[in-house]
Coordinates of C-alpha atoms in Angstrom, one line a residue:
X1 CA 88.1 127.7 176.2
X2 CA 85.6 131.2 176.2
X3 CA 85.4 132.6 173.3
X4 CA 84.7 136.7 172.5
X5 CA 81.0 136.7 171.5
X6 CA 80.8 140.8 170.1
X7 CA 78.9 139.6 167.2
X8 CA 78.3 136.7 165.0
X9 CA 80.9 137.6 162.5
X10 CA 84.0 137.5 164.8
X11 CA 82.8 134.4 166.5
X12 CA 82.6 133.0 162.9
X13 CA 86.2 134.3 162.9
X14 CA 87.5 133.0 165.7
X15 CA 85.6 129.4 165.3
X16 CA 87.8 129.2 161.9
X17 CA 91.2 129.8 164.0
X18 CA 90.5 127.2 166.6
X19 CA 93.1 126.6 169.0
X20 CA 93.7 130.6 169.0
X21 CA 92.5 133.0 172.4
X22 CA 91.1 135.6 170.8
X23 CA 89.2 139.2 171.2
X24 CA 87.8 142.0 169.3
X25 CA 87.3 145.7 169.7
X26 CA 87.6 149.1 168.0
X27 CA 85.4 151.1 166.2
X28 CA 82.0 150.1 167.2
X29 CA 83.0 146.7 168.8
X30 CA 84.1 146.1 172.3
X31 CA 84.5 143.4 174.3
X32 CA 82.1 141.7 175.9
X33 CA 84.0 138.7 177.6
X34 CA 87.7 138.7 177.7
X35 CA 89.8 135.3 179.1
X36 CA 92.6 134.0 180.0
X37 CA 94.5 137.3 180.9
X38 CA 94.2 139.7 183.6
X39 CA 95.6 142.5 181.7
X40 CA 93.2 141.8 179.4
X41 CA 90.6 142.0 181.7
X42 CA 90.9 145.9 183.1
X43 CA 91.1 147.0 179.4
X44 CA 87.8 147.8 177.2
X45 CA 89.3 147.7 173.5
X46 CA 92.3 146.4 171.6
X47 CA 93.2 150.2 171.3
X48 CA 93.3 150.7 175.3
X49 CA 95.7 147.9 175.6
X50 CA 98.1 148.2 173.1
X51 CA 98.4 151.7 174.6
X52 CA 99.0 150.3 177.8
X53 CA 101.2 148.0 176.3
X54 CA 103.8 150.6 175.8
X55 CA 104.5 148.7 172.5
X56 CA 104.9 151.3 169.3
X57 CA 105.5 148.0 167.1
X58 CA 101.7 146.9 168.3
X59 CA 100.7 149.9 168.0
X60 CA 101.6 150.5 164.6
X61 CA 100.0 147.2 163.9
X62 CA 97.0 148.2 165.0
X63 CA 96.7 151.1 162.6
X64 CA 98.0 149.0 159.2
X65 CA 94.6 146.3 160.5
X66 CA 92.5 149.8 160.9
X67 CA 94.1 150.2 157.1
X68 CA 93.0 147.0 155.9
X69 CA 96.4 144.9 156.8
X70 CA 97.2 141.9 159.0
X71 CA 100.6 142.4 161.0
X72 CA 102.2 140.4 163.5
X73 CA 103.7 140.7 166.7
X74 CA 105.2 139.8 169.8
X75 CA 103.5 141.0 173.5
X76 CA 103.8 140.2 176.8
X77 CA 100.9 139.2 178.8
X78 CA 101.5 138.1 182.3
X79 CA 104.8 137.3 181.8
X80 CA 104.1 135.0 179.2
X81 CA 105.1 136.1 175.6
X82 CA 102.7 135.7 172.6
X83 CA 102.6 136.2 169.0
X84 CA 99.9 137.8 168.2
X85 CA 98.3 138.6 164.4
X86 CA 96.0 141.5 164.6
X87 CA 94.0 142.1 161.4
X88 CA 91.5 143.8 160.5
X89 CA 87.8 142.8 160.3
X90 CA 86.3 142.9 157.0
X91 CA 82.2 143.6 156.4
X92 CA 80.3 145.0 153.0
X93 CA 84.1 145.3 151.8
X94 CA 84.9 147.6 155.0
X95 CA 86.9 147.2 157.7
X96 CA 84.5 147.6 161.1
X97 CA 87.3 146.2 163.8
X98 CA 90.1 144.9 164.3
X99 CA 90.8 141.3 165.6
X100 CA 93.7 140.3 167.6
X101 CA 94.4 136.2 168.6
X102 CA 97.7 134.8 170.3
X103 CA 98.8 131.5 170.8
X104 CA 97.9 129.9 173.6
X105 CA 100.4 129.2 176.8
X106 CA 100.8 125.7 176.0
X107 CA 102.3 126.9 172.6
X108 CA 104.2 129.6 173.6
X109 CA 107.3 128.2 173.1
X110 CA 106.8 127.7 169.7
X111 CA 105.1 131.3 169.4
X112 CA 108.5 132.5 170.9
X113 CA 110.4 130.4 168.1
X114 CA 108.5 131.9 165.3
X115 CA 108.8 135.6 166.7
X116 CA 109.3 137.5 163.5
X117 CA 112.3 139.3 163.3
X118 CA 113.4 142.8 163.8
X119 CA 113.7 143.9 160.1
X120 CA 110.4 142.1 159.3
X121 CA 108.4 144.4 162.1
X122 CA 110.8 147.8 161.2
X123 CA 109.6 147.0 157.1
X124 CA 106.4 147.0 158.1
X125 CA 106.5 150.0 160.5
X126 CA 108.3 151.7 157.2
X127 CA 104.9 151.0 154.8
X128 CA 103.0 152.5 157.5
X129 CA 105.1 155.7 158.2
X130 CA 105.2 156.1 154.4
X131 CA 101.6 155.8 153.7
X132 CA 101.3 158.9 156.1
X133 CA 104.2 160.6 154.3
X134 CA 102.4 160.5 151.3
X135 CA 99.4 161.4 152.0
X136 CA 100.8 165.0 152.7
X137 CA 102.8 164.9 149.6
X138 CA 102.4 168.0 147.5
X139 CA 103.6 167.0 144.2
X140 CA 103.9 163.7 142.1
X141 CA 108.0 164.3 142.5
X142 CA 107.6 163.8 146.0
X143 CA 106.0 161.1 146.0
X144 CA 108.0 159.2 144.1
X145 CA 111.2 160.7 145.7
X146 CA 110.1 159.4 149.1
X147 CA 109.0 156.0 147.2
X148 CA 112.6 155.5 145.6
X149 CA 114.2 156.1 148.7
X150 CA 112.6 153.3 150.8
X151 CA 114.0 150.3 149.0
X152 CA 117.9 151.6 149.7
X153 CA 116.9 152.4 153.4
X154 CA 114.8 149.3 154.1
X155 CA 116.4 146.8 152.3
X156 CA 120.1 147.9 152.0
X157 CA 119.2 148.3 147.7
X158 CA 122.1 148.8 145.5
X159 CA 120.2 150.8 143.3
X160 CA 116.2 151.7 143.2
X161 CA 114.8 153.3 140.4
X162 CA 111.2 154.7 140.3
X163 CA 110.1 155.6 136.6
X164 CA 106.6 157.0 135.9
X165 CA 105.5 157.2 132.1
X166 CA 102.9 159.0 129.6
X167 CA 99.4 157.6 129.6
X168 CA 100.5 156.1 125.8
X169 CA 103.7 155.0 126.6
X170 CA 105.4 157.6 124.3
X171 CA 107.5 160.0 127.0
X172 CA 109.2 159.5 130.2
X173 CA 107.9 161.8 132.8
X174 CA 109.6 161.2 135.2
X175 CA 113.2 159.5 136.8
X176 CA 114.0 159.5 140.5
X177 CA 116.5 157.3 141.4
X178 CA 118.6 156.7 144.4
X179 CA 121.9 154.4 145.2
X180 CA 124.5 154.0 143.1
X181 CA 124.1 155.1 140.2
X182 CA 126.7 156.3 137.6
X183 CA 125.3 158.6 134.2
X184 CA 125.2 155.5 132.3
X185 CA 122.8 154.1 134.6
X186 CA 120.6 157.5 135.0
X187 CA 119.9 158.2 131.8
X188 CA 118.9 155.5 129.6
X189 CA 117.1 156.1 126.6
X190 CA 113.0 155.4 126.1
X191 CA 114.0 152.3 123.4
X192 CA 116.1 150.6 126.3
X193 CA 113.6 151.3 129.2
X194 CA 111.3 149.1 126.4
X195 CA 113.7 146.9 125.7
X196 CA 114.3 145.7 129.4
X197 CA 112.6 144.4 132.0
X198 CA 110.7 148.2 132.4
X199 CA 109.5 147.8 128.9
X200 CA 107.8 144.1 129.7
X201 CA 106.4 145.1 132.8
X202 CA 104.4 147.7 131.4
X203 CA 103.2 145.7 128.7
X204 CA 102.3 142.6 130.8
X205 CA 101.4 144.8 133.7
X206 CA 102.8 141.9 135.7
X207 CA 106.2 141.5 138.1
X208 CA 109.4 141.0 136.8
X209 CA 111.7 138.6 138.7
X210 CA 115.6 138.0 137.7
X211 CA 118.1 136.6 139.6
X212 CA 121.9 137.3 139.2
X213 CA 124.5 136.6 136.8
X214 CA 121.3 135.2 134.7
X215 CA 120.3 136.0 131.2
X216 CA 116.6 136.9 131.0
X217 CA 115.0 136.4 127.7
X218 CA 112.6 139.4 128.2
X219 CA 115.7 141.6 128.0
X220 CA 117.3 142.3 124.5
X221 CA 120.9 141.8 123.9
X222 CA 121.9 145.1 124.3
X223 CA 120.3 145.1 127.8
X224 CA 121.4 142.0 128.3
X225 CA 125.1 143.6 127.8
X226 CA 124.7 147.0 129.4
X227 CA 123.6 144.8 132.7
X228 CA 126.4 142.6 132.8
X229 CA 128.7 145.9 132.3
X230 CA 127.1 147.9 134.7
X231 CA 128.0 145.1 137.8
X232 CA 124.2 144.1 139.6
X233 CA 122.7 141.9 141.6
X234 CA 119.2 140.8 141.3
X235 CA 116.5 142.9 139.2
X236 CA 113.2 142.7 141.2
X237 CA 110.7 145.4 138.5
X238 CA 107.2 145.9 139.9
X239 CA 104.4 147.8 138.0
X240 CA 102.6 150.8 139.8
X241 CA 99.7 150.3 138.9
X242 CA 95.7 150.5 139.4
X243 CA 93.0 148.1 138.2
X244 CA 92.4 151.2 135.2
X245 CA 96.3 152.1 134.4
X246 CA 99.5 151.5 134.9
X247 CA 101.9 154.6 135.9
X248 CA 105.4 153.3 135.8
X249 CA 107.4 151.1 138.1
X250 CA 109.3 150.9 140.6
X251 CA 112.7 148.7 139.9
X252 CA 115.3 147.6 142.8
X253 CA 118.7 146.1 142.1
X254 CA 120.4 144.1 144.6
X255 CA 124.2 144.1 145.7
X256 CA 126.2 142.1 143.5
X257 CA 127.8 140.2 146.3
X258 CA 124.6 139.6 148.0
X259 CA 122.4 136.6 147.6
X260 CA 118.7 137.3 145.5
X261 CA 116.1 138.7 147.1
X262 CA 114.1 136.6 149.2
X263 CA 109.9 135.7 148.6
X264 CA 109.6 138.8 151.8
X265 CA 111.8 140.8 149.9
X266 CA 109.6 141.0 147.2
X267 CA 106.4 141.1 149.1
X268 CA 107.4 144.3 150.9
X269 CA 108.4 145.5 147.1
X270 CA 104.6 145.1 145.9
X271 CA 103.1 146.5 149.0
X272 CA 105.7 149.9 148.3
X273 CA 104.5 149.7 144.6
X274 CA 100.6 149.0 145.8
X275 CA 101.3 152.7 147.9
X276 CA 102.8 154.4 145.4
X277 CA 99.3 153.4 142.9
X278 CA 97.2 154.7 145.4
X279 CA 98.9 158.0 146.1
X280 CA 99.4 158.9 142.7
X281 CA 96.1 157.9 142.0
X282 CA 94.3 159.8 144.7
X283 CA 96.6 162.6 143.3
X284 CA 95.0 162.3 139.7
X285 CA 91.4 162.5 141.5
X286 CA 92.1 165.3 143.4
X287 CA 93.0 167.2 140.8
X288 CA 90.2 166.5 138.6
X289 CA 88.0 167.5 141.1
X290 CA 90.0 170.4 141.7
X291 CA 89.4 171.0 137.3
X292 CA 86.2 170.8 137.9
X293 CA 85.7 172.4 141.2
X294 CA 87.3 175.7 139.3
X295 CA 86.9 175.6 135.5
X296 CA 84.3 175.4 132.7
X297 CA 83.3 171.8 132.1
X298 CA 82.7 172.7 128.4
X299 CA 86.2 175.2 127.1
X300 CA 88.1 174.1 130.4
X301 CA 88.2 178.3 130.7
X302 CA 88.9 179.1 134.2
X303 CA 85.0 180.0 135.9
X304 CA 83.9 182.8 137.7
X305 CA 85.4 181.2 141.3
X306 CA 89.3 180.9 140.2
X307 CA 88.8 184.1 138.2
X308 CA 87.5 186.3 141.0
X309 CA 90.5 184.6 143.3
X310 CA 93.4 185.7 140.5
X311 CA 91.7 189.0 140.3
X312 CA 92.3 189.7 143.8
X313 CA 95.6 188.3 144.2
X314 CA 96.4 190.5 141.2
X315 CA 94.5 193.5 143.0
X316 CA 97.0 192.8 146.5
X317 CA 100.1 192.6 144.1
X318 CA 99.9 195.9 142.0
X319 CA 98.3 197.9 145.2
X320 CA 101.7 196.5 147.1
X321 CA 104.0 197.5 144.0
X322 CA 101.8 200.4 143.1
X323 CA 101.4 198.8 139.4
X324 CA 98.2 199.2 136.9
X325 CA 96.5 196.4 135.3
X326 CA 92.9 196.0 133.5
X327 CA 89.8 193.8 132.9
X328 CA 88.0 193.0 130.4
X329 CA 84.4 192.1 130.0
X330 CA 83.0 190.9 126.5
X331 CA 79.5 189.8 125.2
X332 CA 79.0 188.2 122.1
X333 CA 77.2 189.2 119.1
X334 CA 75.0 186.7 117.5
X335 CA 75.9 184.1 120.3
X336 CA 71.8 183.6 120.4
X337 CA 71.2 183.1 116.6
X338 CA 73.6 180.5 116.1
X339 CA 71.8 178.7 119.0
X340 CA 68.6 178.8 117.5
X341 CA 69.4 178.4 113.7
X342 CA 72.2 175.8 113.8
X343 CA 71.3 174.0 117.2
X344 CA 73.4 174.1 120.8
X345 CA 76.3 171.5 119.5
X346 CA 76.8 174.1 117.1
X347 CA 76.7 176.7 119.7
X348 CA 78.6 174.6 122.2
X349 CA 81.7 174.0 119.6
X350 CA 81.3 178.0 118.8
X351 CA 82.0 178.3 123.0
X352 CA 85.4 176.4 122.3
X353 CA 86.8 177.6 119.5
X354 CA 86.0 181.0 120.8
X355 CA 88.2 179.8 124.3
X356 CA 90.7 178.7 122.1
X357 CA 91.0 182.2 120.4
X358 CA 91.2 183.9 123.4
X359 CA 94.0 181.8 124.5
X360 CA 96.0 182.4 121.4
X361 CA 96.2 186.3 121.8
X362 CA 96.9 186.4 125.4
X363 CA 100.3 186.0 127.9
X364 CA 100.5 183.0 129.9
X365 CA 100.1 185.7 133.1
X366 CA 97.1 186.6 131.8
X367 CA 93.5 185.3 132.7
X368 CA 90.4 184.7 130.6
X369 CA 87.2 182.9 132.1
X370 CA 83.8 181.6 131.0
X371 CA 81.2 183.3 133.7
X372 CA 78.3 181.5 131.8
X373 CA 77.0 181.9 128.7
X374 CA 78.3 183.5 126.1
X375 CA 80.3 186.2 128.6
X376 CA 84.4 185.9 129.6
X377 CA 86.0 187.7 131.1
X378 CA 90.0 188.8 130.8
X379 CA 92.1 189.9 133.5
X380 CA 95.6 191.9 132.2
X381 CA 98.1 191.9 135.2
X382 CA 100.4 195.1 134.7
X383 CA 99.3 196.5 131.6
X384 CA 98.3 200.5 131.0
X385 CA 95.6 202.1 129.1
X386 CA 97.2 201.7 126.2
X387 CA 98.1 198.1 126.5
X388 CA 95.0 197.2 127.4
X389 CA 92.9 198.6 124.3
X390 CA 95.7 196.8 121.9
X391 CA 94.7 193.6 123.8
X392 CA 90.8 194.4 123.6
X393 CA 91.3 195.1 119.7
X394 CA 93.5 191.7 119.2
X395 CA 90.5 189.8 121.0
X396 CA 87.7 191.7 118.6
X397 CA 89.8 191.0 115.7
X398 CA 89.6 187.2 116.8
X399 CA 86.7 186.7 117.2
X400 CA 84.9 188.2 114.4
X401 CA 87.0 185.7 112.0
X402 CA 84.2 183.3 110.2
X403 CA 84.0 180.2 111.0
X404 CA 82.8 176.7 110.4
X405 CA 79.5 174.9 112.8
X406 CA 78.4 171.7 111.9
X407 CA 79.3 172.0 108.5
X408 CA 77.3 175.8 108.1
X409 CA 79.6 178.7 108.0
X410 CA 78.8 181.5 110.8
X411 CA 80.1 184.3 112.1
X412 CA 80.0 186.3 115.6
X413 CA 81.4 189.5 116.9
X414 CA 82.2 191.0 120.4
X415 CA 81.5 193.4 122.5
X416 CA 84.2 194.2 124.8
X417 CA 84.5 196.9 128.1
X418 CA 87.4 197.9 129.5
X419 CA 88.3 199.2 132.9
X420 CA 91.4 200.1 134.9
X421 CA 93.1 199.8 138.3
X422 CA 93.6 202.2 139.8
X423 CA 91.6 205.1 137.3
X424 CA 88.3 203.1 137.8
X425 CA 88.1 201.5 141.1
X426 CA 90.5 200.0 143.9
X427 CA 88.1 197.2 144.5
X428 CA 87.6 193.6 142.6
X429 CA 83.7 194.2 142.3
X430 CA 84.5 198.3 141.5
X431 CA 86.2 197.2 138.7
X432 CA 83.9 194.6 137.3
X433 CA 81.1 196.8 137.4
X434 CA 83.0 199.4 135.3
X435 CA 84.1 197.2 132.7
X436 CA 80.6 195.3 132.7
X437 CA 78.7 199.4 132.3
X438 CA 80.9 199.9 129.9
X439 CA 80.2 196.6 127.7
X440 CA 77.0 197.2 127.9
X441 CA 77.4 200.5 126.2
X442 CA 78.9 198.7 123.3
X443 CA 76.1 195.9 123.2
X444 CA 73.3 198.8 123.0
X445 CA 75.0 201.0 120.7
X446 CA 77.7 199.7 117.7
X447 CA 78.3 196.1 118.7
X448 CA 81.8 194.5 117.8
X449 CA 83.6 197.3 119.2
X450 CA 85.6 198.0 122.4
X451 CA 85.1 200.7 124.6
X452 CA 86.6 201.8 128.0
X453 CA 85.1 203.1 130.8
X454 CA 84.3 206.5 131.4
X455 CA 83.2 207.7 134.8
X456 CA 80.9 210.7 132.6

């Protein structure tokens, strides 16, 4: 029998699945001698003929292998049928192709006999279709929503429960649930989610397996008693988790007149669970680098690139309801001393507690941020003169409070500018540049004072 020859890893593959016709392509493989089939023939890559196939269940094999998943599936070759597996190719821990290999005709009738079956290929369309879903989730609720929802549409569920928890175990964050489900059920308290199956899960950070009408040891007797009240089948609880923490997991329960889940079942379960890690995991690193991308590594103050895009989605809003608001530049005074006498760690932890001041005087609208240094500014959405100068004072007041750096107590002041939309300027940088001229006027004159801007 010819064997594909692309490169000496697939013929390594296909030497190790003797017996098997085989052939490679995708990415940057193609084929290079293709047997046994003529519709294999007028085809260049696995992609081309999987299109022509008109098969979506191929299809969608072909992108799970391009994912890093081995599928497989039935096709029709010259009116022959085959089971085909079509996995992915594996090199330096990426995938670089994707390898398909069928049965060959003198074993198609046991190919035919060992077809898998309908739900098998529509549970395994269902990861795929969800791992796209996901990826355009927008929230954390969403994900999990769409993740709790799979098991009662898949696999007919009786209930499916999806709880996520705080990184020390102490709070529930969230609870989506679907099936049915009465209050009891919903709403059980943080002691019973420890006490059950949920509770040894996340402390073994392994699968939790128990059949009907069974009592599991790893449940306390309570849970033991609230089960057999609340009428369920079998408890399949998987942890979703990564290799560096565990976020919750996601628990089905089975009809009560249905038999326990089957070893496929559960394998389907732990791929869901395995999706839901990932996306809630590339959720947590996009939004770190999102933190970082937009605020001050050192007081986690908003930086000058999230500050200047509040300041002009403040500037559209009060030009479209023709309201006022103000910004505040401020220096500090002494910043430089207490760098050289008691050392940057002490100037650093002066930097924070001087963020965290800021913070305690202000509104949640409101918006202070580090632009580098020792300057911040302070944006005041829909506040007059008046307002704003109370506000400035509060901050002065603040800040000027002695303090305690490295053990040496120290003491800094401000020097704060003020200006106005729309008495100073209609314009973002119209506006800094009044309330930076008028700062400045502070810094060279009194220090620790406030002053507003004055076009004279």
């Amino acid at each position: 029998m010819s064997v594909v020859r692309p490169v000496d890893l697939i013929l390594a593959h296909l030497l190790q699945t003797a017996g098997f016709l085989g052939w490679t392509a995708d990415l940057n493989l193609c084929i290079r001698d293709v047997v046994g089939c003529e519709a294999l023939k007028s085809c260049t890559n696995l992609a081309e003929f999987l299109r022509n196939s008109n098969n979506s269940l191929a299809l969608t094999a072909h992108q799970m292998a391009l994912q890093g998943h081995s599928t497989d599936c039935a096709l029709v070759l010259d009116q022959q049928c085959y089971l085909f597996r079509i996995q992915p190719v594996w090199e330096n821990d990426q995938v670089v192709g994707v390898l398909a290999s069928a049965l060959p005709g003198d074993l198609q009738a046991h190919a035919v006999t060992c077809l898998p079956d309908r739900a098998a290929m529509q549970r395994t369309r269902a990861l795929y279709t969800i791992t796209r879903t996901l990826a355009s989730a927008s929230t954390d609720l969403d994900i999990l929503r769409q993740i709790a929802l799979e098991p009662c549409t898949v696999l007919r569920a009786f209930r499916s429960l999806l709880i996520t928890f705080s990184e020390d175990m102490s709070a529930v964050k969230h609870y989506v649930y679907e099936g049915d489900f009465d209050d009891s059920v919903v709403h059980p308290t943080l002691q019973e989610l420890k006490d059950g199956l949920t509770g040894w899960v996340m402390r073994e950070r392994k699968m939790a397996y128990s059949g009907k009408e069974t009592t599991d040891a790893r449940e306390s007797s309570t849970v033991q008693e609230h089960r057999e009240a609340s009428g369920c089948g079998c408890i399949v609880v998987l942890p979703i988790q990564t290799e560096a923490r565990i976020f919750g997991t996601l628990t089905m329960i089975a009809q009560p007149d249905k038999p326990d889940l089957s070893a496929e079942d559960v394998d389907w379960l732990e791929s869901l669970a395995n999706i839901a890690a990932t996306a809630l995991e590339q959720r947590r690193l996009h939004e770190k680098l999102l933190q970082m991308a937009h605020h001050d590594p050192l007081t986690g103050l908003p930086n000058r690139t999230l500050f200047e895009d509040r300041l002009q989605q403040t500037l559209l809003r009060a030009s479209r309801n023709q309201e006022s608001f103000a910004l505040l530049m401020l220096d500090l005074d002494g910043f430089k001393k207490v760098n050289d006498t008691l050392g940057h760690d002490a100037g650093d932890e002066l930097l924070i507690e001087i963020a965290c001041r800021l913070r305690s005087v202000l509104r949640q609208s409101d918006t202070v941020a580090r632009l580098g240094g020792d300057e911040f500014m302070v944006l005041l959405p829909e506040v007059n003169e008046t307002g704003a100068l109370q506000v400035a004072e509060k901050i002065r007041e603040q800040i000027e409070i002695p303090l305690q750096l490295c053990g040496t107590a120290a003491q800094v002041s401000a020097s704060i500018g003020i200006s106005l939309y729309p008495q100073h300027a209609s314009t973002a940088s119209g506006l800094q540049k009044c309330a930076d001229q008028a700062m400045y006027l502070v810094k060279h004159q009194n220090k620790n004072a406030t002053c507003l801007f004055s076009p004279t």
